[in-house]
mmCIF file of C-alpha atoms in Angstrom:
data_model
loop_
_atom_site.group_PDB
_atom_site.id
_atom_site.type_symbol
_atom_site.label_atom_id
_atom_site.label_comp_id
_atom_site.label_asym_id
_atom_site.label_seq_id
_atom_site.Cartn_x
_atom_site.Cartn_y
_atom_site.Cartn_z
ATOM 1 C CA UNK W 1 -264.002 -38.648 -65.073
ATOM 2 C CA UNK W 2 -267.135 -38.300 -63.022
ATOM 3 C CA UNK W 3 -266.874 -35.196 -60.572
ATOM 4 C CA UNK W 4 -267.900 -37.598 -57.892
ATOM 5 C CA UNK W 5 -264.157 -38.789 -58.117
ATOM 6 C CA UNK W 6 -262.230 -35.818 -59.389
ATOM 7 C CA UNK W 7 -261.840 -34.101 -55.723
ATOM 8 C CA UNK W 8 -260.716 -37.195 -53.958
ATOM 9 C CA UNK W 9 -257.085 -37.108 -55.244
ATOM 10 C CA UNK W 10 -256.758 -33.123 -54.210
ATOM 11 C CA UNK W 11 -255.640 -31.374 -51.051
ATOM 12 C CA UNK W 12 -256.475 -28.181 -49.108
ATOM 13 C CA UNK W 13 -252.987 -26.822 -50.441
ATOM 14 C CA UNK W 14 -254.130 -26.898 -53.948
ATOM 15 C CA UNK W 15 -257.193 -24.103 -53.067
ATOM 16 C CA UNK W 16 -255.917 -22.424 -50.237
ATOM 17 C CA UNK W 17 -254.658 -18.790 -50.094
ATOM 18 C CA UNK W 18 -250.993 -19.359 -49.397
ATOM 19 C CA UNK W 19 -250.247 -15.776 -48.710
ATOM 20 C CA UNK W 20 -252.996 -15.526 -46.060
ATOM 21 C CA UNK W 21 -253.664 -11.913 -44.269
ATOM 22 C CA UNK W 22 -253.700 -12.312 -40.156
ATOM 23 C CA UNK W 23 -253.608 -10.166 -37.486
ATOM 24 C CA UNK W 24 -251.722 -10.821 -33.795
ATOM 25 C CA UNK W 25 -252.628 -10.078 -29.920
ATOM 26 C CA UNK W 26 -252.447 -8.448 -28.871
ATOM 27 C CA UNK W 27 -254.298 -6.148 -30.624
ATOM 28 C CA UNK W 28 -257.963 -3.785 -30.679
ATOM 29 C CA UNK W 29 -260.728 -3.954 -32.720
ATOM 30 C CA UNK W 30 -259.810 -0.916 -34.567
ATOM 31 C CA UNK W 31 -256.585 -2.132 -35.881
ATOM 32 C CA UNK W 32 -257.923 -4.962 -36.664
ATOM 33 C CA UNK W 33 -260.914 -3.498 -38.607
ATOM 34 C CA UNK W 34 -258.631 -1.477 -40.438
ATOM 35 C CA UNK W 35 -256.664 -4.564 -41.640
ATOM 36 C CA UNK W 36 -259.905 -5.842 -42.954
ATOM 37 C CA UNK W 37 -260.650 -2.581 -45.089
ATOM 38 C CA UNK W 38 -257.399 -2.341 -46.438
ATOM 39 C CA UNK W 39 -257.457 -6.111 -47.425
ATOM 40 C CA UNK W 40 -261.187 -6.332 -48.292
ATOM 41 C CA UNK W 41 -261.139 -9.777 -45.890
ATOM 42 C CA UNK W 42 -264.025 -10.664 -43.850
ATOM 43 C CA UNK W 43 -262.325 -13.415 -41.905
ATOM 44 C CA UNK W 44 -258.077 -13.369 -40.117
ATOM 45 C CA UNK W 45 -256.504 -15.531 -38.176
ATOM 46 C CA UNK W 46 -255.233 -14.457 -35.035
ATOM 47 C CA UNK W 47 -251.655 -15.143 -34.248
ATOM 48 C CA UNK W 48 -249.186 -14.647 -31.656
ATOM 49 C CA UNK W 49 -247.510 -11.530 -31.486
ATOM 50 C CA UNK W 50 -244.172 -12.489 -33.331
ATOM 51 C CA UNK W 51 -245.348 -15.704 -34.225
ATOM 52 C CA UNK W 52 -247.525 -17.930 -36.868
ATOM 53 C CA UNK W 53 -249.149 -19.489 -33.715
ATOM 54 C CA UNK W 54 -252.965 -19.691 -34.401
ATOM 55 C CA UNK W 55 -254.822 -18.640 -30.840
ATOM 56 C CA UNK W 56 -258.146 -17.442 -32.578
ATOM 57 C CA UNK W 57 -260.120 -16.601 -35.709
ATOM 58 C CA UNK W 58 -262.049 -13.437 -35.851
ATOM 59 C CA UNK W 59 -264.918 -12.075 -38.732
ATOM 60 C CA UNK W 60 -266.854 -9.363 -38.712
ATOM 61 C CA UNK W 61 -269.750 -11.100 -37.432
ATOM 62 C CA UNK W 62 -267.428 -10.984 -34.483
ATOM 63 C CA UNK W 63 -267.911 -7.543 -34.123
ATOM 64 C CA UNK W 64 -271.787 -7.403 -34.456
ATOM 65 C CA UNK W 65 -271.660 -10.149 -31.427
ATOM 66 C CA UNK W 66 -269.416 -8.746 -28.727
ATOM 67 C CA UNK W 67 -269.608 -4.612 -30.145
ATOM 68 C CA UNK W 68 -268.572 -4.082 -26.499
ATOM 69 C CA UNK W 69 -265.431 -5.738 -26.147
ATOM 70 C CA UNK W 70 -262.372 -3.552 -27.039
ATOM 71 C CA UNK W 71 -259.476 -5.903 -26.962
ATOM 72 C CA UNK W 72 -259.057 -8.717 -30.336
ATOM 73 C CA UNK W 73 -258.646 -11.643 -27.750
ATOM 74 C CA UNK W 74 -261.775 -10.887 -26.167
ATOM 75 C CA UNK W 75 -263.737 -10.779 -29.744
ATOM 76 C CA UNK W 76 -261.953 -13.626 -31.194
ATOM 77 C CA UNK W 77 -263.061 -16.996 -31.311
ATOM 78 C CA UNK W 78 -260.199 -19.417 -29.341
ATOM 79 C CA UNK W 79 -258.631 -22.152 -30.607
ATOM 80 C CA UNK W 80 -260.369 -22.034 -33.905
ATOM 81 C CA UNK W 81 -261.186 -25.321 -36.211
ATOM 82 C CA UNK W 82 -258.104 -25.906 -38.538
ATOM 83 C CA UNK W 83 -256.609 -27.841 -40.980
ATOM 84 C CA UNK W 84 -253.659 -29.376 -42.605
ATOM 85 C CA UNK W 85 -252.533 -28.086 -46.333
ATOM 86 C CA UNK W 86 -252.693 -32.070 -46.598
ATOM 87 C CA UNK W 87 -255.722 -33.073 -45.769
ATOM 88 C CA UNK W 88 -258.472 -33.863 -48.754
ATOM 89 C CA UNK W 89 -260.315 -31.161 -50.081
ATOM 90 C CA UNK W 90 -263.619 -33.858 -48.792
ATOM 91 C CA UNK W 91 -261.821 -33.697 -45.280
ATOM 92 C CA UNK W 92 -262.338 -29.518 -45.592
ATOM 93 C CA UNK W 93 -265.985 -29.514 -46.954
ATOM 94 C CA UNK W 94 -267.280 -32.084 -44.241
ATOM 95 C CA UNK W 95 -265.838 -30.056 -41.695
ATOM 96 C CA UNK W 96 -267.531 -26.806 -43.153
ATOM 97 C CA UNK W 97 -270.561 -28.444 -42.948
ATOM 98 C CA UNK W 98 -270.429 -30.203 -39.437
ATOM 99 C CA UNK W 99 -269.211 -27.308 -37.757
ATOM 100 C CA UNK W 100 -271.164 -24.536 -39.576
ATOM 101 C CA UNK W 101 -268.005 -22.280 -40.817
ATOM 102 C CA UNK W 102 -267.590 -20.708 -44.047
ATOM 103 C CA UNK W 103 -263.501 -20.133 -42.973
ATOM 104 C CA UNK W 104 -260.770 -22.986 -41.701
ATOM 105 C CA UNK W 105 -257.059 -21.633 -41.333
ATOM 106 C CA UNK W 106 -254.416 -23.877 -42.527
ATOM 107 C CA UNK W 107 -251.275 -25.105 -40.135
ATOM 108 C CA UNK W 108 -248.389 -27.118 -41.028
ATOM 109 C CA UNK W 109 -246.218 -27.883 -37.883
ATOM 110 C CA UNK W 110 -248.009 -25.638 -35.604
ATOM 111 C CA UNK W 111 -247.479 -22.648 -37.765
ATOM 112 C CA UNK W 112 -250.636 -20.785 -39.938
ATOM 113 C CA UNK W 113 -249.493 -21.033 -43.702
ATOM 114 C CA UNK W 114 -252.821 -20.147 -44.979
ATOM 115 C CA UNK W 115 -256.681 -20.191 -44.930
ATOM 116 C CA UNK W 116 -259.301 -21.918 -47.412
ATOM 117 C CA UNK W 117 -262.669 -20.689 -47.499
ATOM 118 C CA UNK W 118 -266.420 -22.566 -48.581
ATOM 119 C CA UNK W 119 -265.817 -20.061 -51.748
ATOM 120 C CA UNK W 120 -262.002 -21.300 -52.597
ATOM 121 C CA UNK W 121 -263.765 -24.887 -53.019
ATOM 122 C CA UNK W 122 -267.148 -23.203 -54.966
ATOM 123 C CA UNK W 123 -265.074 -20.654 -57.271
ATOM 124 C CA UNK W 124 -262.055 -23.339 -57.985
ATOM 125 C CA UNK W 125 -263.302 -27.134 -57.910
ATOM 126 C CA UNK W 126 -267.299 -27.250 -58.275
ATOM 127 C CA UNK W 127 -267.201 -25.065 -61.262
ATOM 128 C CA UNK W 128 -265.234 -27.455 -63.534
ATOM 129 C CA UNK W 129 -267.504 -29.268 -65.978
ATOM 130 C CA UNK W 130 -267.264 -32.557 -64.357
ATOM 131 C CA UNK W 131 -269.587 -31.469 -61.811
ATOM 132 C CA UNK W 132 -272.604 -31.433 -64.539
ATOM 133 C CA UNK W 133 -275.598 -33.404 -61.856
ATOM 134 C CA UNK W 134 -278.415 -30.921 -61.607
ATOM 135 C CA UNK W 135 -278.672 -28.858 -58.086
ATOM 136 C CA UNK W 136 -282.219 -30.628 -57.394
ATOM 137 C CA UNK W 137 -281.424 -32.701 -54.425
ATOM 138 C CA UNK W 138 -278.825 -30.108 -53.088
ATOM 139 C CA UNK W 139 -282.005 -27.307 -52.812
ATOM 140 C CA UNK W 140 -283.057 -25.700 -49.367
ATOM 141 C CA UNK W 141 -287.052 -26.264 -49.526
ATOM 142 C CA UNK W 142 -287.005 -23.657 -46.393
ATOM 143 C CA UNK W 143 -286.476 -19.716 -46.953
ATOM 144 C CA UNK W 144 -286.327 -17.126 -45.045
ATOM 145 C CA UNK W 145 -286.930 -13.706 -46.602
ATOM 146 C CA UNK W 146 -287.729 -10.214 -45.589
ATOM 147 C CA UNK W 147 -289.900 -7.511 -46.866
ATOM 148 C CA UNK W 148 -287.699 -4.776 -48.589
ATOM 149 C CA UNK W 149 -289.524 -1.999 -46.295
ATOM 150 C CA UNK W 150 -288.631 -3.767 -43.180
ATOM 151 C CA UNK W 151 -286.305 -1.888 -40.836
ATOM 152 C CA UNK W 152 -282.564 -2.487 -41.169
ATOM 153 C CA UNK W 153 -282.776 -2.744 -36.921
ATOM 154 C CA UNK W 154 -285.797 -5.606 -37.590
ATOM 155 C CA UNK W 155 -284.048 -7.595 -40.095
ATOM 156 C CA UNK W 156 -280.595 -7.760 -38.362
ATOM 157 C CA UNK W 157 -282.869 -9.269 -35.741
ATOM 158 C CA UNK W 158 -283.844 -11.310 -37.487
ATOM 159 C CA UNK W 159 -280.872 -12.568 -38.507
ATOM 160 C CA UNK W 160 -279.224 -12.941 -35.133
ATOM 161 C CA UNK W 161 -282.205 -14.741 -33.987
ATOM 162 C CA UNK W 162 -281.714 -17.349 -36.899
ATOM 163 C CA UNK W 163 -278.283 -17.085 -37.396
ATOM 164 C CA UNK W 164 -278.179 -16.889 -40.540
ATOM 165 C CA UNK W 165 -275.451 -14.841 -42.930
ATOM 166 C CA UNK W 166 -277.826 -14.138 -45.648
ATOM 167 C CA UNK W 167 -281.444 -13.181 -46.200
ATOM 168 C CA UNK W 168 -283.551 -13.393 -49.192
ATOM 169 C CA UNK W 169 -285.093 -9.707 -50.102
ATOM 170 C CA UNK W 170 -288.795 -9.471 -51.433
ATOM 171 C CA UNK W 171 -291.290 -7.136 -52.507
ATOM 172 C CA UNK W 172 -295.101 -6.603 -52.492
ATOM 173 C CA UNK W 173 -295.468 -8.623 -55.169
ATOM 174 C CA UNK W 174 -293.635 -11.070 -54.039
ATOM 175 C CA UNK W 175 -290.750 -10.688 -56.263
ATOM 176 C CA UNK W 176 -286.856 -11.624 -54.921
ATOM 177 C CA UNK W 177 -285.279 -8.015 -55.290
ATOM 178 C CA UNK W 178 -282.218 -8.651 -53.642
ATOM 179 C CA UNK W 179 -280.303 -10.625 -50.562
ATOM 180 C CA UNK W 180 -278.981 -8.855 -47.503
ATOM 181 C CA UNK W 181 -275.943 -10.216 -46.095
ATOM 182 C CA UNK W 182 -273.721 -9.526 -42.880
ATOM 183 C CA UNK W 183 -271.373 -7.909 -45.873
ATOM 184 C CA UNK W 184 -273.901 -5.521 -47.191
ATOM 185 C CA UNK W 185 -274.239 -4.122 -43.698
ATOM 186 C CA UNK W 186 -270.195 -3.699 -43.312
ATOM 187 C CA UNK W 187 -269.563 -2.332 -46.730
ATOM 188 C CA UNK W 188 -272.493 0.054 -46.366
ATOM 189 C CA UNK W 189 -272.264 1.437 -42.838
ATOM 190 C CA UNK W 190 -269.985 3.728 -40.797
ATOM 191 C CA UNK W 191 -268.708 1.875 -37.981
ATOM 192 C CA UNK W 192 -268.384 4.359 -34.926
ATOM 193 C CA UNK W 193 -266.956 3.793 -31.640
ATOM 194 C CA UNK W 194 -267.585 7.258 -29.659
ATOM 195 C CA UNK W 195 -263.726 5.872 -27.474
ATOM 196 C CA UNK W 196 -262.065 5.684 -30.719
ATOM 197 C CA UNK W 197 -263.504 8.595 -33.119
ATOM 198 C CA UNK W 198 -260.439 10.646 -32.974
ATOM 199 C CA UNK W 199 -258.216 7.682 -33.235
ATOM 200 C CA UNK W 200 -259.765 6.559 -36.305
ATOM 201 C CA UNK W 201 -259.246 9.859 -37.956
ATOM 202 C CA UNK W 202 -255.674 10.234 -37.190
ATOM 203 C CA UNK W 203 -254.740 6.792 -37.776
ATOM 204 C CA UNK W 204 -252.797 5.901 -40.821
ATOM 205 C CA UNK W 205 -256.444 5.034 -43.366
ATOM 206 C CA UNK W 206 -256.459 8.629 -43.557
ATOM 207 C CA UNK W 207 -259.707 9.462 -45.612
ATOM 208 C CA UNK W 208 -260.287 5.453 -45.426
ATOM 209 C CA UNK W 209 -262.098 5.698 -42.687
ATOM 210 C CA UNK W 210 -264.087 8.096 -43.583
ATOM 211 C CA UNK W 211 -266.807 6.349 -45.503
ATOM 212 C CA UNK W 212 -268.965 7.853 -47.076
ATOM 213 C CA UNK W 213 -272.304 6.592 -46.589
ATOM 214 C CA UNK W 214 -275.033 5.951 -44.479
ATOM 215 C CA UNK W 215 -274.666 5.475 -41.251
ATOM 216 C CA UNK W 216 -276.089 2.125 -39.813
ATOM 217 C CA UNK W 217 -274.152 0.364 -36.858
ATOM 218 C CA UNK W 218 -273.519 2.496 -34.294
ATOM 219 C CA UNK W 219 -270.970 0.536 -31.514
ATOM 220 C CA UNK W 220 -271.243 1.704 -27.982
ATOM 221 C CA UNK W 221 -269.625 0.841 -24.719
ATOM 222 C CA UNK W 222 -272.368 -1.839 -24.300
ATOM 223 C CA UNK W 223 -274.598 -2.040 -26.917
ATOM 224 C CA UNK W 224 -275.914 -2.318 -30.692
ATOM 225 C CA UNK W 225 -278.351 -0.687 -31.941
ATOM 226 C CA UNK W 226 -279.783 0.708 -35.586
ATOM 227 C CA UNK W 227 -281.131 3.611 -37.150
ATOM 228 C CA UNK W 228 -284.920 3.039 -38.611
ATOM 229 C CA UNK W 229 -284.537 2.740 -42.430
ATOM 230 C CA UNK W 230 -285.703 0.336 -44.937
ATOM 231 C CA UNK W 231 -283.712 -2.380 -45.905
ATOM 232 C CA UNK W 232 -283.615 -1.420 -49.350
ATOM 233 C CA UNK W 233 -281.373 1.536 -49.258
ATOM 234 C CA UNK W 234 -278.771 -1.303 -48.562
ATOM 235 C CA UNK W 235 -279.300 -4.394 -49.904
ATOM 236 C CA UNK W 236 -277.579 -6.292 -52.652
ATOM 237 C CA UNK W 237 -279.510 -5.933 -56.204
ATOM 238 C CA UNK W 238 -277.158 -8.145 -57.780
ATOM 239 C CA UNK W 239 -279.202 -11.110 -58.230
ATOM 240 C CA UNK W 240 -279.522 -13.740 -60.598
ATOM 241 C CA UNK W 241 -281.634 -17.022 -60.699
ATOM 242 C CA UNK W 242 -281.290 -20.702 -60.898
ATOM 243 C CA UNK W 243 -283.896 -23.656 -61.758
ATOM 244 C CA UNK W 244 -283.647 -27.411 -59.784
ATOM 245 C CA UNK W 245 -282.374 -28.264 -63.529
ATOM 246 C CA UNK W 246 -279.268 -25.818 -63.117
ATOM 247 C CA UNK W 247 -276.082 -27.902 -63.506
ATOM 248 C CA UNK W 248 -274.171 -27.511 -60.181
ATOM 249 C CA UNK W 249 -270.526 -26.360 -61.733
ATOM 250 C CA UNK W 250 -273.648 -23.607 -63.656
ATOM 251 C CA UNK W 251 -274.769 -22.415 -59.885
ATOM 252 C CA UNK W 252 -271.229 -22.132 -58.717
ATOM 253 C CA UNK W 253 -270.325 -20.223 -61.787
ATOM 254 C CA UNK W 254 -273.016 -17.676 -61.293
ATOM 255 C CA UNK W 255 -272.354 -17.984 -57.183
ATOM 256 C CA UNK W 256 -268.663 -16.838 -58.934
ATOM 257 C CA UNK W 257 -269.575 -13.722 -60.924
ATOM 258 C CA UNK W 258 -271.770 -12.179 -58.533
ATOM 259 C CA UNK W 259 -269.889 -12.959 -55.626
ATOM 260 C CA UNK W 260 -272.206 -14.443 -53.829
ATOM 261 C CA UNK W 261 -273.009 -17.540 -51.419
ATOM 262 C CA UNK W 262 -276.685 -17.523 -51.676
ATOM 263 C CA UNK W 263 -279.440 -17.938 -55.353
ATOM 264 C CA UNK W 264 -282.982 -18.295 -55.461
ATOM 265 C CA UNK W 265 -284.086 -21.126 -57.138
ATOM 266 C CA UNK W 266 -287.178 -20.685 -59.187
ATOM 267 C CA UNK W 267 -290.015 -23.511 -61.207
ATOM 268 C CA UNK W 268 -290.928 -22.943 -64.870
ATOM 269 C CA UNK W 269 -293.401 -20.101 -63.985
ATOM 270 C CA UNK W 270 -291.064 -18.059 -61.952
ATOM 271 C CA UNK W 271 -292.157 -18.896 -58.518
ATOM 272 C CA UNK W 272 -289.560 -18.714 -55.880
ATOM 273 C CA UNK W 273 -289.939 -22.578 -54.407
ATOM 274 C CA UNK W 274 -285.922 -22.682 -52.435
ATOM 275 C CA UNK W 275 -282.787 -21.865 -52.280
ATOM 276 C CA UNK W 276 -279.329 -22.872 -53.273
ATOM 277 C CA UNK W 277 -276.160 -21.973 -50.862
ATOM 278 C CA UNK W 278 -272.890 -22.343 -51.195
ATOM 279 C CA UNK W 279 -272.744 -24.655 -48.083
ATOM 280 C CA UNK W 280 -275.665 -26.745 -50.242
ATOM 281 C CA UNK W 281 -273.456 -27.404 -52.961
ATOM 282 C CA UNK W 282 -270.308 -28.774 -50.767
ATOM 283 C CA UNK W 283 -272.573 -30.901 -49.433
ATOM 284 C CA UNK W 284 -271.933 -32.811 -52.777
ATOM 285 C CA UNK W 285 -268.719 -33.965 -51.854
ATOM 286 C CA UNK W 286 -269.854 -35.759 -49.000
ATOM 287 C CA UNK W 287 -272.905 -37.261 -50.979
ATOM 288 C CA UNK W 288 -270.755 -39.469 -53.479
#
């Protein structure tokens, strides 16, 4: 069967996460933070207190936006993009890409029963070997990249500015040495909030929260700034290569293992020329 057709017959219950992680309001940031950790989530659902009433979706990107606000329904995003556990799996990925989310919670009778994710349709469907057409068409001709001296302050910049989740990492001679993503900066910094220090070391974590590592992000009452250091002492070195002649379910595979969204893609000689996303390889679905 050509992997043009083999998606068309599935739903969004067959890749969702069924036993999905939320959190309620009303709530703070630091609880809510501290469900992430202990979860390893980037993205929740925000219910009703007592309730499986979706009100709002938050990430961490949340966070970086509004490092101000104290309260989860002030960070969250409101009446977030959803879906049914019944609609196609095409239905998910073309709302992905029209509305420029990587997460859609699932309701059934105005109740969240789950969440699927860009990745749940990468890491389960386009890696089958049905989906064998070479990434070539699916490749993003424009890159943005970063030098790996360049301030961690500089490049998050530069990433607001574009709004982009993931950067491309080079070096002097022009070599891809990494990526930097909004994760990289999370799992790598101590969040502090000078209101909630003591909180966060008395609350249940225990030695959780105390991370050891350097510190980046530092969250004030108003504002969000970053300590001078290279980019390097953070970013991702995990990094792997693909070729316009890559199969797709190939890319996705590799996406897979290195848990990843984002590869270089690379000619015969080794010259970076694009790159491949996640988000470029749903796009599939909708092309067939």
């Amino acid at each position: 069967m050509e992997g043009q057709y083999v998606y068309e017959k599935l739903s969004v219950k067959d890749f969702m996460t069924k036993n999905v992680i939320y959190c309620e309001v009303p709530s703070t940031r630091t609880e809510v933070l501290s469900i992430m950790k202990k979860h390893k989530v980037t993205c929740l659902p925000v219910v009703k207190k007592g309730t499986r009433k979706l009100v709002g979706l938050i990430t961490r990107f949340s966070f970086l936006e509004k490092p101000y606000e104290e309260q989860t329904a002030l960070v969250m995003m409101r009446n977030p993009l959803h879906v049914s556990p019944y609609n196609t799996i095409k239905d998910a990925a073309r709302l992905f890409i029209e509305h420029n989310t990587r997460y859609l919670p699932v309701v059934d009778q105005e109740e969240l029963v789950g969440i699927i994710t860009i990745s749940d349709i990468v890491y389960k469907l386009l890696t089958s070997v049905v989906f064998h057409h070479p990434i070539k068409e699916l490749v993003e001709r424009k890159v943005l990249a970063v030098w790996n001296a360049t301030p961690i302050n500089v490049v998050w910049k530069i990433m607001e500015l574009a709004k982009v989740p993931t950067l491309l990492v080079i070096n002097t001679k022009l070599e891809v040495v990494g990526t930097f993503s909004i994760s990289d900066l999370f799992n790598h910094a101590d969040v502090i909030m000078s209101e909630y220090k003591s909180s966060l070391k008395a609350s249940t974590e225990g030695q959780e929260w105390d991370w050891d590592s350097l510190t980046i992000v530092y969250i004030g009452s108003k504002k969000l700034t970053f300590p001078e250091k290279p980019i390097s002492e953070i970013m991702s070195r995990k990094i792997d290569v693909v070729r316009e002649e890559t199969p797709i379910n190939q890319c996705a595979k590799k996406m897979r293992d290195l848990d990843t969204h984002l590869l270089p893609v690379v000619d015969i000689n080794g010259n970076l020329i694009g790159v491949i996303s996640d988000f470029n390889l749903i796009k599939f679905l909708l092309n067939r």
